[in-house]
Short mmCIF file of C-alpha atoms and ligand atoms in Angstrom, two decimals:
data_model
loop_
_atom_site.label_atom_id
_atom_site.label_comp_id
_atom_site.label_asym_id
_atom_site.label_seq_id
_atom_site.Cartn_x
_atom_site.Cartn_y
_atom_site.Cartn_z
CA MET A 368 -10.54 24.66 -21.00
CA ASN A 369 -7.51 23.54 -22.47
CA THR A 370 -6.80 20.03 -22.85
CA PRO A 371 -5.03 19.13 -19.33
CA ASN A 372 -1.83 17.47 -20.09
CA ILE A 373 0.30 17.63 -16.95
CA LEU A 374 -0.75 17.18 -13.23
CA LEU A 375 0.69 17.45 -9.75
CA ALA A 376 -0.33 14.64 -7.37
CA ILE A 377 0.12 15.16 -3.65
CA GLU A 378 0.28 12.40 -1.00
CA SER A 379 0.63 12.78 2.79
CA SER A 380 -1.89 10.23 4.11
CA CYS A 381 0.58 8.29 6.54
CA ASP A 382 4.47 9.17 7.11
CA GLU A 383 5.61 9.47 3.39
CA THR A 384 5.18 13.22 1.99
CA ALA A 385 5.04 13.02 -2.12
CA ALA A 386 4.61 14.71 -4.91
CA ALA A 387 4.84 13.52 -8.39
CA VAL A 388 4.24 15.20 -11.73
CA ILE A 389 2.62 12.86 -14.50
CA ASP A 390 1.49 13.35 -17.95
CA GLU A 391 -1.72 12.42 -19.69
CA ASP A 392 -0.04 9.52 -20.99
CA LEU A 393 0.88 8.09 -17.39
CA ASN A 394 4.52 9.04 -17.77
CA VAL A 395 6.06 9.79 -14.46
CA LEU A 396 7.91 12.87 -15.08
CA SER A 397 9.07 13.30 -11.34
CA SER A 398 8.29 11.63 -8.17
CA VAL A 399 9.60 12.69 -4.89
CA ILE A 400 9.25 11.18 -1.55
CA ALA A 401 10.29 12.24 2.01
CA THR A 402 10.39 9.33 4.05
CA GLN A 403 9.77 9.93 7.92
CA ASP A 404 10.76 6.12 8.96
CA GLU A 405 13.80 7.53 11.17
CA LEU A 406 11.16 9.59 13.15
CA HIS A 407 9.11 6.94 14.02
CA GLN A 408 11.74 4.12 14.12
CA ARG A 409 12.11 4.30 18.25
CA PHE A 410 8.22 4.05 18.83
CA GLY A 411 8.06 1.06 16.37
CA GLY A 412 4.89 2.42 14.51
CA VAL A 413 3.66 5.72 13.10
CA VAL A 414 2.97 8.32 15.64
CA PRO A 415 0.19 10.79 14.17
CA GLU A 416 1.31 13.69 15.81
CA ILE A 417 4.97 13.53 14.59
CA ALA A 418 3.82 12.42 11.15
CA SER A 419 1.66 15.89 10.64
CA ARG A 420 4.36 18.03 12.10
CA ALA A 421 7.31 16.39 9.65
CA HIS A 422 4.46 17.04 6.71
CA LEU A 423 4.19 20.46 7.50
CA SER A 424 8.30 20.94 7.31
CA ASN A 425 8.38 18.57 4.28
CA ILE A 426 5.43 19.58 2.02
CA LEU A 427 6.74 22.53 0.13
CA PRO A 428 10.09 21.37 -0.42
CA VAL A 429 8.86 18.41 -1.69
CA ILE A 430 6.30 19.76 -4.17
CA ASP A 431 9.39 22.19 -5.21
CA GLU A 432 11.68 19.39 -6.05
CA ALA A 433 9.11 17.41 -7.89
CA LEU A 434 8.54 20.64 -10.21
CA ARG A 435 12.00 21.28 -10.70
CA LYS A 436 12.95 17.54 -11.44
CA SER A 437 9.93 17.74 -14.08
CA GLU A 438 11.18 20.58 -15.61
CA HIS A 439 8.02 22.19 -15.18
CA LYS A 440 6.72 25.24 -13.58
CA LEU A 441 3.56 25.80 -11.46
CA GLU A 442 1.79 27.79 -14.40
CA ASP A 443 2.37 24.67 -16.62
CA LEU A 444 0.17 22.50 -14.33
CA SER A 445 -3.59 21.39 -15.56
CA ALA A 446 -4.75 20.05 -12.61
CA ILE A 447 -3.91 19.29 -8.85
CA ALA A 448 -4.52 16.12 -7.48
CA VAL A 449 -4.33 14.94 -3.56
CA MET A 450 -5.12 11.77 -1.35
CA THR A 451 -8.10 12.90 0.65
CA GLN A 452 -8.67 9.44 1.86
CA PRO A 453 -8.17 7.06 3.93
CA GLY A 454 -5.05 7.74 6.33
CA LEU A 455 -4.32 9.98 9.21
CA VAL A 456 -6.46 13.08 9.79
CA GLY A 457 -3.64 15.32 10.59
CA SER A 458 -1.32 14.19 7.68
CA LEU A 459 -4.00 14.24 5.03
CA LEU A 460 -5.04 17.69 5.83
CA VAL A 461 -1.36 18.97 5.39
CA GLY A 462 -1.54 17.58 1.90
CA LEU A 463 -4.94 18.74 1.14
CA THR A 464 -4.38 22.11 2.25
CA ALA A 465 -1.23 22.34 0.13
CA ALA A 466 -3.13 21.15 -2.82
CA LYS A 467 -6.41 23.54 -2.48
CA THR A 468 -3.91 26.45 -2.04
CA LEU A 469 -2.31 25.79 -5.33
CA ALA A 470 -5.61 25.04 -7.00
CA LEU A 471 -7.23 28.40 -5.79
CA VAL A 472 -4.10 30.24 -6.70
CA LEU A 473 -3.26 28.91 -10.10
CA ASN A 474 -7.15 28.63 -10.76
CA LYS A 475 -6.96 24.92 -11.98
CA PRO A 476 -8.96 21.97 -11.02
CA LEU A 477 -8.86 19.98 -7.78
CA VAL A 478 -8.99 16.07 -8.02
CA ALA A 479 -9.60 14.30 -4.77
CA LEU A 480 -8.23 10.92 -4.52
CA ASN A 481 -8.86 7.63 -2.80
CA HIS A 482 -5.29 6.34 -1.57
CA ILE A 483 -6.24 2.62 -1.87
CA HIS A 484 -7.57 3.11 -5.57
CA ALA A 485 -4.56 4.73 -6.42
CA HIS A 486 -2.45 1.78 -5.01
CA LEU A 487 -3.96 -0.49 -7.35
CA TYR A 488 -3.84 1.82 -10.09
CA ALA A 489 0.08 1.68 -10.20
CA CYS A 490 -0.82 -1.90 -11.91
CA GLN A 491 -2.35 -0.03 -14.79
CA MET A 492 0.46 2.42 -14.85
CA ILE A 493 2.61 -0.33 -16.08
CA ALA A 494 0.15 -2.49 -18.08
CA GLU A 495 -0.19 -2.58 -21.83
CA GLU A 496 -3.90 -3.23 -21.98
CA ASN A 497 -6.96 -2.38 -19.54
CA LEU A 498 -6.70 -4.60 -16.66
CA PHE A 499 -10.25 -3.87 -15.68
CA PRO A 500 -12.61 -5.27 -14.45
CA ALA A 501 -10.50 -7.13 -11.96
CA ILE A 502 -10.02 -8.34 -8.37
CA GLY A 503 -7.87 -5.99 -6.23
CA LEU A 504 -5.89 -6.61 -3.43
CA VAL A 505 -4.43 -3.87 -1.42
CA VAL A 506 -2.02 -4.87 1.21
CA SER A 507 -0.19 -2.59 3.15
CA GLY A 508 0.74 -1.30 6.79
CA GLY A 509 -2.83 0.07 7.29
CA HIS A 510 -5.03 -2.05 5.07
CA THR A 511 -5.50 -5.68 3.85
CA ASN A 512 -8.42 -5.20 1.47
CA LEU A 513 -9.84 -7.12 -1.24
CA TYR A 514 -12.22 -5.42 -4.05
CA ASP A 515 -14.06 -6.33 -7.05
CA CYS A 516 -13.28 -3.30 -9.32
CA SER A 517 -15.52 -2.94 -12.43
CA SER A 518 -13.40 -0.19 -13.67
CA PRO A 519 -10.18 1.69 -12.60
CA THR A 520 -12.64 4.02 -10.58
CA GLU A 521 -15.26 1.67 -9.28
CA TYR A 522 -14.40 -0.62 -6.44
CA ASP A 523 -16.77 -3.07 -4.23
CA LEU A 524 -14.95 -3.77 -1.04
CA ILE A 525 -15.58 -7.47 -0.80
CA GLY A 526 -13.07 -8.53 2.00
CA SER A 527 -10.81 -7.02 4.74
CA THR A 528 -9.10 -7.97 7.70
CA ILE A 529 -11.02 -8.21 10.72
CA ASP A 530 -7.89 -7.14 12.93
CA ASP A 531 -4.34 -6.37 11.68
CA ALA A 532 -3.37 -5.48 8.51
CA ALA A 533 -0.68 -7.77 6.95
CA GLY A 534 2.10 -5.29 6.88
CA GLU A 535 1.28 -4.18 10.66
CA ALA A 536 1.72 -7.99 11.17
CA PHE A 537 5.27 -7.70 9.40
CA ASP A 538 6.15 -4.73 11.29
CA LYS A 539 4.96 -5.93 14.90
CA SER A 540 6.61 -9.32 14.26
CA ALA A 541 9.92 -7.57 13.13
CA ALA A 542 9.83 -5.70 16.22
CA ILE A 543 9.38 -8.81 18.24
CA LEU A 544 12.41 -10.13 16.60
CA GLY A 545 14.27 -7.12 17.34
CA LEU A 546 14.40 -6.04 13.71
CA PRO A 547 14.01 -2.16 12.63
CA TYR A 548 10.95 -0.34 11.75
CA PRO A 549 9.33 -0.79 9.36
CA GLY A 550 9.69 -4.38 9.73
CA GLY A 551 8.54 -5.66 6.15
CA PRO A 552 11.64 -5.55 4.47
CA HIS A 553 13.92 -6.51 7.29
CA ILE A 554 11.80 -9.75 7.73
CA ALA A 555 12.03 -10.22 3.84
CA ARG A 556 15.98 -9.83 4.02
CA VAL A 557 16.70 -12.19 6.68
CA ALA A 558 14.16 -14.77 5.58
CA GLU A 559 16.42 -15.28 2.73
CA ASP A 560 18.68 -17.15 4.85
CA GLY A 561 15.81 -18.98 6.67
CA ASP A 562 14.05 -22.32 6.75
CA PRO A 563 10.20 -21.44 5.69
CA LYS A 564 9.18 -24.76 7.11
CA ALA A 565 11.22 -24.43 10.36
CA PHE A 566 8.00 -23.10 12.38
CA ARG A 567 4.28 -23.63 11.67
CA PHE A 568 2.56 -20.43 11.86
CA PRO A 569 -1.32 -20.25 11.75
CA ARG A 570 -2.93 -19.51 8.24
CA THR A 571 -6.10 -18.17 9.43
CA PHE A 572 -9.52 -18.59 7.40
CA ILE A 573 -7.34 -20.43 4.56
CA LYS A 574 -9.66 -23.18 4.06
CA GLU A 575 -12.85 -21.20 4.30
CA ASP A 576 -14.78 -19.51 1.49
CA ARG A 577 -15.15 -16.09 3.17
CA LEU A 578 -13.01 -13.19 2.08
CA ALA A 579 -11.70 -12.29 5.41
CA PHE A 580 -8.04 -11.92 6.84
CA SER A 581 -7.03 -12.16 10.38
CA PHE A 582 -3.20 -11.42 11.50
CA SER A 583 -3.50 -10.98 14.97
CA GLY A 584 -2.95 -14.47 15.75
CA ILE A 585 0.13 -15.06 13.91
CA LYS A 586 1.46 -11.83 15.61
CA THR A 587 0.66 -13.41 18.94
CA SER A 588 2.13 -16.65 17.85
CA MET A 589 5.29 -15.13 16.66
CA ARG A 590 5.43 -13.66 20.39
CA TYR A 591 5.04 -16.96 22.29
CA THR A 592 7.61 -18.92 19.91
CA ALA A 593 10.44 -16.03 19.76
CA LEU A 594 10.05 -14.80 23.41
CA GLY A 595 8.21 -17.49 25.19
CA GLN A 596 4.62 -18.16 26.76
CA PRO A 597 3.83 -15.90 29.63
CA GLY A 598 4.24 -17.85 32.65
CA ALA A 599 5.82 -20.73 31.10
CA LYS A 600 8.54 -22.46 33.18
CA VAL A 601 11.31 -23.19 29.97
CA GLU A 602 12.76 -20.38 28.26
CA PRO A 603 12.63 -20.38 24.84
CA PRO A 604 15.79 -20.84 22.66
CA PRO A 605 18.14 -17.47 22.62
CA LEU A 606 17.25 -15.59 19.20
CA THR A 607 20.16 -16.49 17.42
CA GLU A 608 20.65 -14.93 13.79
CA GLN A 609 19.61 -18.44 12.30
CA ARG A 610 16.54 -18.72 14.58
CA ILE A 611 15.46 -14.95 13.49
CA ALA A 612 16.18 -16.03 9.92
CA ASP A 613 13.97 -19.40 10.28
CA LEU A 614 11.04 -17.28 12.42
CA SER A 615 10.99 -14.91 9.38
CA ALA A 616 11.15 -17.32 6.30
CA SER A 617 8.33 -19.29 8.00
CA PHE A 618 5.95 -15.94 8.99
CA GLN A 619 6.39 -14.80 5.85
CA GLU A 620 5.59 -18.19 4.12
CA ALA A 621 2.17 -18.25 6.20
CA VAL A 622 1.12 -14.58 5.58
CA VAL A 623 2.08 -15.35 1.83
CA ASP A 624 0.04 -18.49 1.79
CA VAL A 625 -3.13 -16.90 2.98
CA LEU A 626 -2.76 -13.50 0.57
CA ILE A 627 -2.45 -16.12 -2.45
CA ALA A 628 -5.30 -18.51 -1.33
CA LYS A 629 -7.41 -15.23 -0.91
CA CYS A 630 -6.64 -13.87 -4.43
CA GLN A 631 -7.48 -17.06 -5.93
CA GLN A 632 -10.74 -17.52 -4.17
CA ALA A 633 -11.68 -13.81 -4.71
CA ALA A 634 -11.25 -14.16 -8.65
CA GLN A 635 -13.00 -17.28 -8.55
CA GLN A 636 -16.12 -16.30 -6.48
CA PHE A 637 -16.55 -13.09 -8.96
CA GLY A 638 -15.59 -14.72 -12.06
CA ARG A 639 -12.76 -12.38 -12.61
CA LYS A 640 -9.64 -13.23 -14.76
CA SER A 641 -7.57 -10.45 -13.89
CA VAL A 642 -6.06 -9.66 -10.25
CA CYS A 643 -4.45 -6.47 -9.30
CA ILE A 644 -1.89 -6.33 -6.36
CA GLY A 645 -0.83 -3.14 -4.49
CA GLY A 646 0.39 -1.67 -1.67
CA GLY A 647 3.61 -2.02 0.35
CA VAL A 648 3.64 -5.64 1.04
CA ALA A 649 3.39 -5.96 -2.57
CA ALA A 650 7.34 -5.39 -2.69
CA ASN A 651 7.70 -8.65 -0.94
CA LYS A 652 9.98 -10.86 -3.09
CA ARG A 653 8.47 -14.18 -2.02
CA PHE A 654 4.79 -12.54 -2.36
CA ARG A 655 5.95 -11.75 -5.98
CA GLU A 656 7.28 -15.21 -6.96
CA ARG A 657 4.04 -16.92 -5.52
CA LEU A 658 1.96 -14.50 -7.59
CA GLN A 659 3.74 -15.35 -10.36
CA GLU A 660 3.27 -19.08 -10.20
CA LEU A 661 -0.50 -18.35 -9.38
CA GLN A 662 -0.59 -16.89 -12.83
CA GLN A 663 0.96 -19.70 -14.32
CA GLN A 664 -1.14 -22.45 -12.63
CA SER A 665 -4.33 -20.72 -12.66
CA GLY A 666 -4.48 -18.88 -15.87
CA ILE A 667 -5.36 -15.84 -14.22
CA ARG A 668 -3.64 -12.63 -15.03
CA VAL A 669 -1.69 -11.43 -12.23
CA THR A 670 -0.41 -7.58 -12.16
CA ILE A 671 1.61 -6.63 -9.52
CA ALA A 672 2.48 -3.04 -8.77
CA PRO A 673 6.20 -2.00 -9.85
CA MET A 674 8.50 -2.04 -6.90
CA ASN A 675 8.94 1.96 -6.65
CA LEU A 676 5.17 2.19 -6.69
CA CYS A 677 4.31 -0.39 -4.03
CA THR A 678 5.26 1.75 -0.65
CA ASP A 679 3.45 5.35 -0.32
CA ASN A 680 4.36 7.39 -3.12
CA ALA A 681 2.42 10.37 -5.29
CA ALA A 682 3.17 8.99 -8.61
CA MET A 683 0.24 6.42 -8.46
CA GLY A 684 -2.01 9.67 -8.33
CA ALA A 685 -1.91 9.32 -12.03
CA ILE A 686 -5.46 7.94 -11.31
CA ALA A 687 -6.22 11.47 -11.30
CA TRP A 688 -6.29 11.46 -15.28
CA GLU A 689 -9.35 8.61 -14.97
CA LEU A 690 -11.29 10.91 -12.76
CA LEU A 691 -10.54 14.31 -14.91
CA LYS A 692 -11.98 12.34 -18.11
CA GLN A 693 -15.28 11.62 -16.19
CA GLY A 694 -15.15 15.14 -15.02
CA LYS A 695 -14.86 14.40 -11.43
CA THR A 696 -13.01 17.21 -9.87
CA ALA A 697 -13.55 18.29 -6.35
CA GLU A 698 -14.72 21.42 -4.71
CA LEU A 699 -12.57 23.89 -2.48
CA ASP A 700 -14.26 22.77 0.54
CA VAL A 701 -13.93 19.25 0.04
CA ASP A 702 -12.74 17.53 3.38
CA VAL A 703 -10.50 14.60 4.25
CA THR A 704 -12.08 11.22 5.16
CA PRO A 705 -9.59 9.43 7.33
CA GLY A 706 -11.78 6.13 7.83
CA LEU A 707 -12.25 3.55 4.91
CA VAL A 708 -15.53 4.08 2.89
CA ARG A 709 -17.14 0.98 2.57
CA PHE A 710 -18.97 1.29 -0.36
CA LYS A 711 -18.41 1.71 -4.10
CA GLY A 712 -16.83 4.94 -5.22
O1 KG4 B 792 1.78 1.09 1.30
P1 KG4 B 792 2.51 1.44 2.66
O2 KG4 B 792 3.53 2.18 2.07
O3 KG4 B 792 2.15 2.11 3.39
C1 KG4 B 792 0.40 2.03 3.75
O4 KG4 B 792 -0.31 2.74 3.29
O5 KG4 B 792 0.45 1.55 5.06
O6 KG4 B 792 3.00 0.23 3.18
C2 KG4 B 792 3.88 0.16 4.25
C3 KG4 B 792 3.74 -1.44 4.67
C4 KG4 B 792 4.75 -1.51 6.21
O7 KG4 B 792 3.99 -2.37 7.03
C5 KG4 B 792 5.89 -2.26 5.51
O8 KG4 B 792 6.47 -3.29 6.60
C6 KG4 B 792 5.27 -3.04 4.56
O9 KG4 B 792 4.57 -1.98 3.95
N1 KG4 B 792 6.51 -3.57 3.29
C7 KG4 B 792 6.82 -5.03 3.33
C8 KG4 B 792 7.78 -4.69 2.28
N2 KG4 B 792 7.96 -3.63 1.97
C9 KG4 B 792 7.23 -2.74 2.59
N3 KG4 B 792 6.21 -6.04 3.88
C10 KG4 B 792 6.64 -7.11 3.29
N4 KG4 B 792 7.90 -7.31 2.47
C11 KG4 B 792 8.48 -6.38 2.10
N5 KG4 B 792 9.46 -6.25 1.12
ZN1 ZN B 793 -0.42 3.15 1.08
#
């Protein structure tokens, strides 16, 4: 086999249809993302059936455009990589079917990727040196997971949320405040004019050693503070622009406090000097500032995925090069794994 030098990566695990062409030196030659936010907005969250139907209509144009932008043809590709886990089953199947078809027709290796690992690999893509071993935090709409990563492809799950993911808490709290979906960027935007100390939201497990998260309490607390307690005799004050800003800033500060504390605890408990952060919530400006502070105060090396690689994309499928180097290609009968695999791999 010739030395592979460019590959196509496909992502369709949730509600973004994405394709990217990446070379062996991790240069992203093109990255195309078709978002479905508008389709899901009125439901306040992703509707799986709508997502898979939209993937079906988007997948081929997105792949086409990624190739065109990279100025390469299908025949130039050395491998086809695709996220096969975790995610929505119908959504994952669309990307996998496209990838299998291309691999079969072009007679090129197929590489099955873990979306979560890819989120963290986005950190390695901007780093000068090897960041691993490291603690990895993937904080997105579907996951809030801490990993002990001995290498870029070997991850032990060491902590996760017992209920909502952090991004989900952002999305649900934004909906309570009447802000659009996905709520994270909107909360972050209005929080800039708010007082983070105006309200005291819960910081669940922050003082405990256990590496676990819980964000359903803060969501309920947001509901009661913003809209009032069920059966309460007193109406809450009206949701003015300033109150929404203060609630957003206070909520964001509480979530960030917890995420920072758990990164630090995980690094201490596992004796790691490097921490990598990826996933949609890693795009949060306040979180990024606080992570910089953590690096300065603790001496832990903190690497945050670049902004354009935080939310779902296919460029982070560059992790496929690591798997190809290890000879880890997939058979054409590989299936999707919608649930999170809770062991090393
Ligand atoms: O990684 P991602 O694109 O999709 C999943 O795999 O879930 O993450 C999407 C999540 C959403 O919950 C969204 O509200 C959140 O990331 N998010 C943010 C920000 N940008 C996106 N949360 C807080 N602040 C942001 N700036
Ligand atoms: Zn994601």
